[in-house]
GROMACS .gro file of C-alpha atoms in nm:
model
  316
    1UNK     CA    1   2.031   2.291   7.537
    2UNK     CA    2   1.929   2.416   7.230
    3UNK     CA    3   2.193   2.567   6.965
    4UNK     CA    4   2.257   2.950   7.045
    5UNK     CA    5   2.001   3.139   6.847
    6UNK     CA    6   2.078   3.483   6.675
    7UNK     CA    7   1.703   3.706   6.676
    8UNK     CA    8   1.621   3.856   6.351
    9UNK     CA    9   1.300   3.953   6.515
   10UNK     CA   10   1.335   4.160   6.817
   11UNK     CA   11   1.215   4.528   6.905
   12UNK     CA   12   1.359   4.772   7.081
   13UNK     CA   13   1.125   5.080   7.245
   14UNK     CA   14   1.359   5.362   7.370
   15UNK     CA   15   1.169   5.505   7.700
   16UNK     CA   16   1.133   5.844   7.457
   17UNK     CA   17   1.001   5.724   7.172
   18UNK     CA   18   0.726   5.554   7.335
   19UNK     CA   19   0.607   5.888   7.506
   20UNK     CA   20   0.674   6.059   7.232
   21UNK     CA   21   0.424   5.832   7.068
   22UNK     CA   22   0.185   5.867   7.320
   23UNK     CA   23   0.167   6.245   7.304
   24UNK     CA   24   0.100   6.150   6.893
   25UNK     CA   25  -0.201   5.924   7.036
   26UNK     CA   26  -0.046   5.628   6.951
   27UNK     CA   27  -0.053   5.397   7.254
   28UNK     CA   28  -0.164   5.009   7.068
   29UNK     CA   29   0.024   5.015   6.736
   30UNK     CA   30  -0.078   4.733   6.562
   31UNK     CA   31  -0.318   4.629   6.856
   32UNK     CA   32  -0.076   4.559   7.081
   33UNK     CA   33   0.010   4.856   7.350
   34UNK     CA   34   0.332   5.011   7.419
   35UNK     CA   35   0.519   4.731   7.626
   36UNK     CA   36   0.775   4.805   7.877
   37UNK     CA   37   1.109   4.778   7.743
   38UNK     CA   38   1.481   4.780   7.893
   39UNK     CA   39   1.828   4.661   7.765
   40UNK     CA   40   1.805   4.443   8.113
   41UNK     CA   41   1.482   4.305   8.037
   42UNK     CA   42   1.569   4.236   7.666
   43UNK     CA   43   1.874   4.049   7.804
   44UNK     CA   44   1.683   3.839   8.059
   45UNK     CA   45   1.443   3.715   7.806
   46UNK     CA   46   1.729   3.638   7.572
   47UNK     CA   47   1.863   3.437   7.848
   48UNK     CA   48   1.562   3.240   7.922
   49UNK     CA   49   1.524   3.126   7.575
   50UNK     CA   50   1.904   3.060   7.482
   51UNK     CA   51   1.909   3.393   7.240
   52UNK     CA   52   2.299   3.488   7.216
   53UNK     CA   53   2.226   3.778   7.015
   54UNK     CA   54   1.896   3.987   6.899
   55UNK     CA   55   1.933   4.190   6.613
   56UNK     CA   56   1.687   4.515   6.753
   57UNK     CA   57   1.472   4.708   6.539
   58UNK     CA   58   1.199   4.939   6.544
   59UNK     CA   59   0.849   4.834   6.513
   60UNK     CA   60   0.490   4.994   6.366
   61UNK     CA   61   0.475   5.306   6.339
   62UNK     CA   62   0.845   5.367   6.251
   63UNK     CA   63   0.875   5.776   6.345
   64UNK     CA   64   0.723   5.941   5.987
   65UNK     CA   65   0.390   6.034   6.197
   66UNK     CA   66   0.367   6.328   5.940
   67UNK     CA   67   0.597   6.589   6.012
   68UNK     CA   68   0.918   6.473   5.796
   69UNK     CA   69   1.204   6.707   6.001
   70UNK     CA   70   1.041   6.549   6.347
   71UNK     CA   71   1.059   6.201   6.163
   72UNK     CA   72   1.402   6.219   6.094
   73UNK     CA   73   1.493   6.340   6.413
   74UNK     CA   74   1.336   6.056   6.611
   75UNK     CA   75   1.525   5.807   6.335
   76UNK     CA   76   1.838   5.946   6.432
   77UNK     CA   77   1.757   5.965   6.752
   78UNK     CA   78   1.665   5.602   6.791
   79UNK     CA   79   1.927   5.479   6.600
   80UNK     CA   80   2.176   5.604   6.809
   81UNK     CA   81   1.961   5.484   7.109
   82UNK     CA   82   2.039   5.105   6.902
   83UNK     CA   83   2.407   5.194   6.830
   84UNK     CA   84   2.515   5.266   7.197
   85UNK     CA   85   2.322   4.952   7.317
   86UNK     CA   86   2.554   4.711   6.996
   87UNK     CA   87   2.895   4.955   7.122
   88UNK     CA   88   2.783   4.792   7.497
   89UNK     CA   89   2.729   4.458   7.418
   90UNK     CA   90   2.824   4.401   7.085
   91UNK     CA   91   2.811   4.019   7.138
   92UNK     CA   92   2.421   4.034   7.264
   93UNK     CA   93   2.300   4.289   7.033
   94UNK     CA   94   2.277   4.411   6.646
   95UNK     CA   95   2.093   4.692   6.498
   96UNK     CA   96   1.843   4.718   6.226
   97UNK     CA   97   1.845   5.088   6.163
   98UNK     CA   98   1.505   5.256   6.082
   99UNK     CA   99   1.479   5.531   5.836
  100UNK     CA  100   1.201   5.827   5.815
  101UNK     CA  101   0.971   5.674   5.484
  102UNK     CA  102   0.820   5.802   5.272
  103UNK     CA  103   1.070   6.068   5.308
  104UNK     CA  104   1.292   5.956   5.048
  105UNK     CA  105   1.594   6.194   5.065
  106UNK     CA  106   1.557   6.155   5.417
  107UNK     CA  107   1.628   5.803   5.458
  108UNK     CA  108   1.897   5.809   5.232
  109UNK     CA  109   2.051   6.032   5.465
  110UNK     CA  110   1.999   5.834   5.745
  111UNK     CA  111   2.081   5.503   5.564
  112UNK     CA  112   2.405   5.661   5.492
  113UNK     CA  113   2.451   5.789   5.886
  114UNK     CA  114   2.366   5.411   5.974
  115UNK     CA  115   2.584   5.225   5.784
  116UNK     CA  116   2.916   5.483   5.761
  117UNK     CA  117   2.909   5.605   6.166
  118UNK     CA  118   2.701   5.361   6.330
  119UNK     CA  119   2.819   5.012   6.168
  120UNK     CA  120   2.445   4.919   6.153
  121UNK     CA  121   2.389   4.532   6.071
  122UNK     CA  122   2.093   4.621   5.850
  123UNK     CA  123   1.794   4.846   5.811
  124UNK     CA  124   1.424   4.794   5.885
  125UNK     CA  125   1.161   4.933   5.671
  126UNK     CA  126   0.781   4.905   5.698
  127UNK     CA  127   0.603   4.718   5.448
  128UNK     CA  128   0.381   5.045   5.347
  129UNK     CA  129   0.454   5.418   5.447
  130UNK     CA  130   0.114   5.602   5.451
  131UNK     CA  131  -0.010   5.397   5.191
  132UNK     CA  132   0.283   5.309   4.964
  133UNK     CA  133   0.447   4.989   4.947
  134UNK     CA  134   0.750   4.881   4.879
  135UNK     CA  135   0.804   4.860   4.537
  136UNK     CA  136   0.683   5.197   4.439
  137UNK     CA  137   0.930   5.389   4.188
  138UNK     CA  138   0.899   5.673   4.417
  139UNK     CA  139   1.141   5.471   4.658
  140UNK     CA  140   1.425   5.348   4.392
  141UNK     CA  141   1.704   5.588   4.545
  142UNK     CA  142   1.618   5.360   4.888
  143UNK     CA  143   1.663   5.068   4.724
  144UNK     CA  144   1.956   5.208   4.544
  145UNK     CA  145   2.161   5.310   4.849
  146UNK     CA  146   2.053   4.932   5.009
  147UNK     CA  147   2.166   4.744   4.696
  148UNK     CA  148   2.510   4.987   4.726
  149UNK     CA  149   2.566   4.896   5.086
  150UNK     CA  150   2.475   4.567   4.983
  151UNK     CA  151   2.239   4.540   5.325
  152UNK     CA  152   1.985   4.307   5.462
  153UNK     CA  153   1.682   4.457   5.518
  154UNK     CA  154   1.381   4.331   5.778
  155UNK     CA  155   1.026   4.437   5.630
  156UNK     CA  156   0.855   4.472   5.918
  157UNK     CA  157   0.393   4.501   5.844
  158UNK     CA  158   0.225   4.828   5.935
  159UNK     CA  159  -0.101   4.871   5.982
  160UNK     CA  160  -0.321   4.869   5.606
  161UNK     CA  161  -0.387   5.163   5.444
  162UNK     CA  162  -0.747   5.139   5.536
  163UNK     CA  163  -0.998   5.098   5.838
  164UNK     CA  164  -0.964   4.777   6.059
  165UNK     CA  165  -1.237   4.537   6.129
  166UNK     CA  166  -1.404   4.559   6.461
  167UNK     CA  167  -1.267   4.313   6.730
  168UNK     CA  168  -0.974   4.209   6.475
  169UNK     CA  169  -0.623   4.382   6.597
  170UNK     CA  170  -0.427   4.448   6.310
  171UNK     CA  171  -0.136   4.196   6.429
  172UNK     CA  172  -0.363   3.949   6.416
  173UNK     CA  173  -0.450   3.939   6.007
  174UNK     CA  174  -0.404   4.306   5.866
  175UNK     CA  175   0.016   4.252   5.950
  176UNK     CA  176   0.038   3.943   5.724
  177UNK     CA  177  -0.146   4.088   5.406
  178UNK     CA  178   0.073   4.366   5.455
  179UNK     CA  179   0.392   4.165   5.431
  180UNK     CA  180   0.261   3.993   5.151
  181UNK     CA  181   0.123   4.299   4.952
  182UNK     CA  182   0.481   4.419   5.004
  183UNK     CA  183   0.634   4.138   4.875
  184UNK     CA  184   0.456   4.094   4.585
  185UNK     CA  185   0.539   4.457   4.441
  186UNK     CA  186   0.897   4.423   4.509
  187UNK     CA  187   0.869   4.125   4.310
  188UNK     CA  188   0.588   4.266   4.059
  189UNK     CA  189   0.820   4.602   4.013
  190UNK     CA  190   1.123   4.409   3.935
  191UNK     CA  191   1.296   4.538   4.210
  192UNK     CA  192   1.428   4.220   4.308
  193UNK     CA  193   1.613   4.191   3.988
  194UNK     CA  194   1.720   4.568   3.967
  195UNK     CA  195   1.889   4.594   4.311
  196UNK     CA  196   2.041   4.214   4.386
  197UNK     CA  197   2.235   4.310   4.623
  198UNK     CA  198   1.935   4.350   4.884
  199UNK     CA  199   1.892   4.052   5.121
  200UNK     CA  200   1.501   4.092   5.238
  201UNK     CA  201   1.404   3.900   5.547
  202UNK     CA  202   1.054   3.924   5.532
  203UNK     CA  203   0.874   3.897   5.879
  204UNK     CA  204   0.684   3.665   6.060
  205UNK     CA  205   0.753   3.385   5.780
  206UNK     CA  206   0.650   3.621   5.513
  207UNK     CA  207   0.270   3.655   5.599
  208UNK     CA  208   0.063   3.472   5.298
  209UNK     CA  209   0.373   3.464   5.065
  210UNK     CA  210   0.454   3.087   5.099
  211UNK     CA  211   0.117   2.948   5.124
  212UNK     CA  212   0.018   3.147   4.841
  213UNK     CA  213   0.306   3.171   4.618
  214UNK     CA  214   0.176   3.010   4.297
  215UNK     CA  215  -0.151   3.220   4.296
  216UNK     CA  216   0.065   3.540   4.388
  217UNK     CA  217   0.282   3.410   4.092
  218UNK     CA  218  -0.004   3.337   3.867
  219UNK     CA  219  -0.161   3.752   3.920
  220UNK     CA  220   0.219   3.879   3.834
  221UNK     CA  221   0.218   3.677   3.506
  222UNK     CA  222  -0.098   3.746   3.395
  223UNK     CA  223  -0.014   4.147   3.461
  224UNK     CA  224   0.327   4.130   3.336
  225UNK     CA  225   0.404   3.821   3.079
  226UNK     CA  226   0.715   3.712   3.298
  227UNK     CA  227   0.763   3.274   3.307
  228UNK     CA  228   0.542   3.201   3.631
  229UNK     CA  229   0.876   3.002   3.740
  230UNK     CA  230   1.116   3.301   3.759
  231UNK     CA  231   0.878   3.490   3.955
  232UNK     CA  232   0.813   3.151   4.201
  233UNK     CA  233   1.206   3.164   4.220
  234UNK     CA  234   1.233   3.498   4.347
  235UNK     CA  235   0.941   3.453   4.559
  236UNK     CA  236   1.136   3.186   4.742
  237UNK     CA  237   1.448   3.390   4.762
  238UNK     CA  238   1.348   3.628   4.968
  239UNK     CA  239   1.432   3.508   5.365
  240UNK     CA  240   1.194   3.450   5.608
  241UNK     CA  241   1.160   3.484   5.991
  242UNK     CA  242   0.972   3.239   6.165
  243UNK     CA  243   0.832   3.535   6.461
  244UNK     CA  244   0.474   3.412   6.573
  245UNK     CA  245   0.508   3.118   6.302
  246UNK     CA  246   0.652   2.819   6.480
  247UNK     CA  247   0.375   2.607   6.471
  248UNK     CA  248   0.316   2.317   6.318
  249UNK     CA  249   0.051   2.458   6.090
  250UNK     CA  250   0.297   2.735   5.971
  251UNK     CA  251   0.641   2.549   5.925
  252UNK     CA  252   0.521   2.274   5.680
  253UNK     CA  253   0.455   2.550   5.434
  254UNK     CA  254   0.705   2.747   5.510
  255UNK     CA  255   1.024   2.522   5.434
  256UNK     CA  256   0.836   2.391   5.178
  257UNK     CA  257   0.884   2.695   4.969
  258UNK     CA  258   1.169   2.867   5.131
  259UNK     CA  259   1.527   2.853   4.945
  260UNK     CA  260   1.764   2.621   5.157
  261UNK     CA  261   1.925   2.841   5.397
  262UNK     CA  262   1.670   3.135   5.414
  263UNK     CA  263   1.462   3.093   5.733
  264UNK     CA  264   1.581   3.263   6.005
  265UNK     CA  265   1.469   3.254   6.377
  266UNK     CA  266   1.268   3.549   6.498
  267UNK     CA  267   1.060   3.640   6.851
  268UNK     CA  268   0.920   3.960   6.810
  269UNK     CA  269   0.954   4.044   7.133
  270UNK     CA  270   0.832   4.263   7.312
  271UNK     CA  271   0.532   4.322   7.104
  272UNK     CA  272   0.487   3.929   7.124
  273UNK     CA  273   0.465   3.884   7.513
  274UNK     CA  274   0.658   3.632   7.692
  275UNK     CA  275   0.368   3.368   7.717
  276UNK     CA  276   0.392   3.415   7.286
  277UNK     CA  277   0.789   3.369   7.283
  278UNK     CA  278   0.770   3.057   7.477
  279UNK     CA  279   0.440   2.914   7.283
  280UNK     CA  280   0.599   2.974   6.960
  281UNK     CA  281   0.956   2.866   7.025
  282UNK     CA  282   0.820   2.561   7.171
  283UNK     CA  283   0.645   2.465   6.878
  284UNK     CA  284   0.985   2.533   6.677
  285UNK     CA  285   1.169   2.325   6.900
  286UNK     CA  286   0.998   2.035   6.917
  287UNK     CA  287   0.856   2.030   6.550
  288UNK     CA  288   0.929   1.707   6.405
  289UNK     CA  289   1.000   1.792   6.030
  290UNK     CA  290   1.383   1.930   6.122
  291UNK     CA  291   1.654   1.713   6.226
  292UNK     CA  292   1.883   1.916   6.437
  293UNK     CA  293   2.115   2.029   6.213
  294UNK     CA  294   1.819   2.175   6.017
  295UNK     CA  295   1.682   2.331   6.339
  296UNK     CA  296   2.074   2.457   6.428
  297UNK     CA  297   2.044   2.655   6.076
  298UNK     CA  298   1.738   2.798   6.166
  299UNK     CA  299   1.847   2.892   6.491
  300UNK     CA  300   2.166   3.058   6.374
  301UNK     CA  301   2.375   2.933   6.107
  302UNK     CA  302   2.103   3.054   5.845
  303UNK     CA  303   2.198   3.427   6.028
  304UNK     CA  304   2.581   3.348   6.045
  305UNK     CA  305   2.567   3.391   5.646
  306UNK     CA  306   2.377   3.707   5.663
  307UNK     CA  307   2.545   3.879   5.972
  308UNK     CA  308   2.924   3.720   5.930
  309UNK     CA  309   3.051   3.955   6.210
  310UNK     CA  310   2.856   3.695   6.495
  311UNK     CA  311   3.051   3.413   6.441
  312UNK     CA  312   3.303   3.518   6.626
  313UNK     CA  313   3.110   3.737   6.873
  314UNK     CA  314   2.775   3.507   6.963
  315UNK     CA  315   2.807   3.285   7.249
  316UNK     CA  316   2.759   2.912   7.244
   0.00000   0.00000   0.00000
């Protein structure tokens, strides 16, 4: 039986938010429709797949369709939706709370409401919100409140700020540039450096960012002047989820440029189906470049360090 593993990388979609989305025309965020989604279900598929606890946050679009008063209603809304699901099963469940960007003031609010009455875990933000990154000065009171609460933050891809190609979903390509554009400006902005306290797990193994660190590294010294090293260092600090990257094609890369310690297991479930959990897990598992206490980490000690209340509530 495989080590218990703690989710970084699971969604939640309250009943009401997705036909709320739906009357917004959104019905295949990403490319991938609106799956069905319960606690019970969640549960069952943690069960199958030896998941003690899933760590739930909202996916693409986030609720900032727009209208910035019904965003941060629906961010409340859903984040309470998250809290009463941890307050049931506190052992099973953690909550990345999601917050209304680009409405700065906004999401201060609600990181605030998140961390001081709903003992959030962490908060999820999308890599770009209507076409601004991470990164962007606009943001610095976010990243100011994070670094203050000293959180751990999931960047989670949206859709690019610009058409799709025909007969490629967004998921597919578009969601890894994203992660990486992200990650680059946090790192090209210096935010990194100005708000330490900010653990970023960056999703599905950080999109390009590890196979293409040193050329990502070599743009942000030519535009800036920094030591190519230092910025390769705090590319590799960020953490990394391994959702939809299990393979064998994926890993190699991955833990090759990774700091010790900083990859994380993630499903993405529901968005990734069931047939996509149990592909990419698979691969994980039986992947022949981890020993099993490097494959334990992954699975949950890497998570224990980030999320210290588990230890004593995750199952074995």
């Amino acid at each position: 039986m495989t080590a218990a593993r703690i989710d970084v990388h699971q969604h939640l979609v309250p009943r009401d938010y997705a036909d709320w989305l739906r009357t917004k025309g959104v019905v295949a965020p990403g490319g991938r429709e609106l799956p069905d989604w319960s606690p019970d279900s969640a549960l069952a598929l943690m069960d199958r797949y030896s998941i003690a606890t899933a760590i739930l946050s909202l996916s693409t679009p986030g609720t900032h369709l727009g209208d910035a008063a019904e965003a941060r209603g629906w961010a409340r809304r859903v984040n309470e939706t998250g809290a009463d699901l941890v307050r049931a099963h506190p052992d099973r469940f953690g909550l990345f709370a999601t917050v209304p960007l680009p409405d700065v003031a906004g999401s201060v609010e609600e990181i605030a409401h998140a961390y001081d009455e709903l003992n959030a875990d962490g908060v999820v933000l999308l890599a770009n919100a209507h076409g601004r990154y991470l990164g962007d000065a606009a943001f610095d009171p976010v990243m100011a409140e994070l670094d203050r609460r000293a959180a751990v933050v999931l960047v989670h891809p949206s859709e690019l700020p610009g058409p799709a190609v025909a007969g490629i979903p967004p998921f597919a390509a578009d969601f890894l540039l994203d992660t990486a554009r992200a990650a680059t400006n946090l790192v090209l902005r210096g935010v990194l450096r100005r708000y330490p306290n900010i653990r970023f797990i960056l999703s599905h193994a950080g999109g390009f960012v590890p196979y293409a660190s040193h050329r990502i590294a070599a743009a942000i010294t030519a535009e800036t002047g920094r030591n190519a090293l230092e910025i390769l260092e705090e590319l590799s600090g960020f953490y990394f989820d391994t959702a939809l990257s299990g393979s064998p094609a994926a890993l190699p890369s991955l833990l090759a440029f990774a700091r010790p310690g900083h990859v994380l297991f993630g499903s993405d479930w529901p968005f990734a189906p069931e047939l996509g959990v149990a592909y990419f897990t698979g691969q994980f598992d039986a992947y022949p470049g981890l020993d099993e206490t490097g494959r334990a980490a992954i699975n949950r000690g890497n998570a224990l360090e980030l999320f210290p209340r588990l230890a004593k509530g995750a199952r074995q």
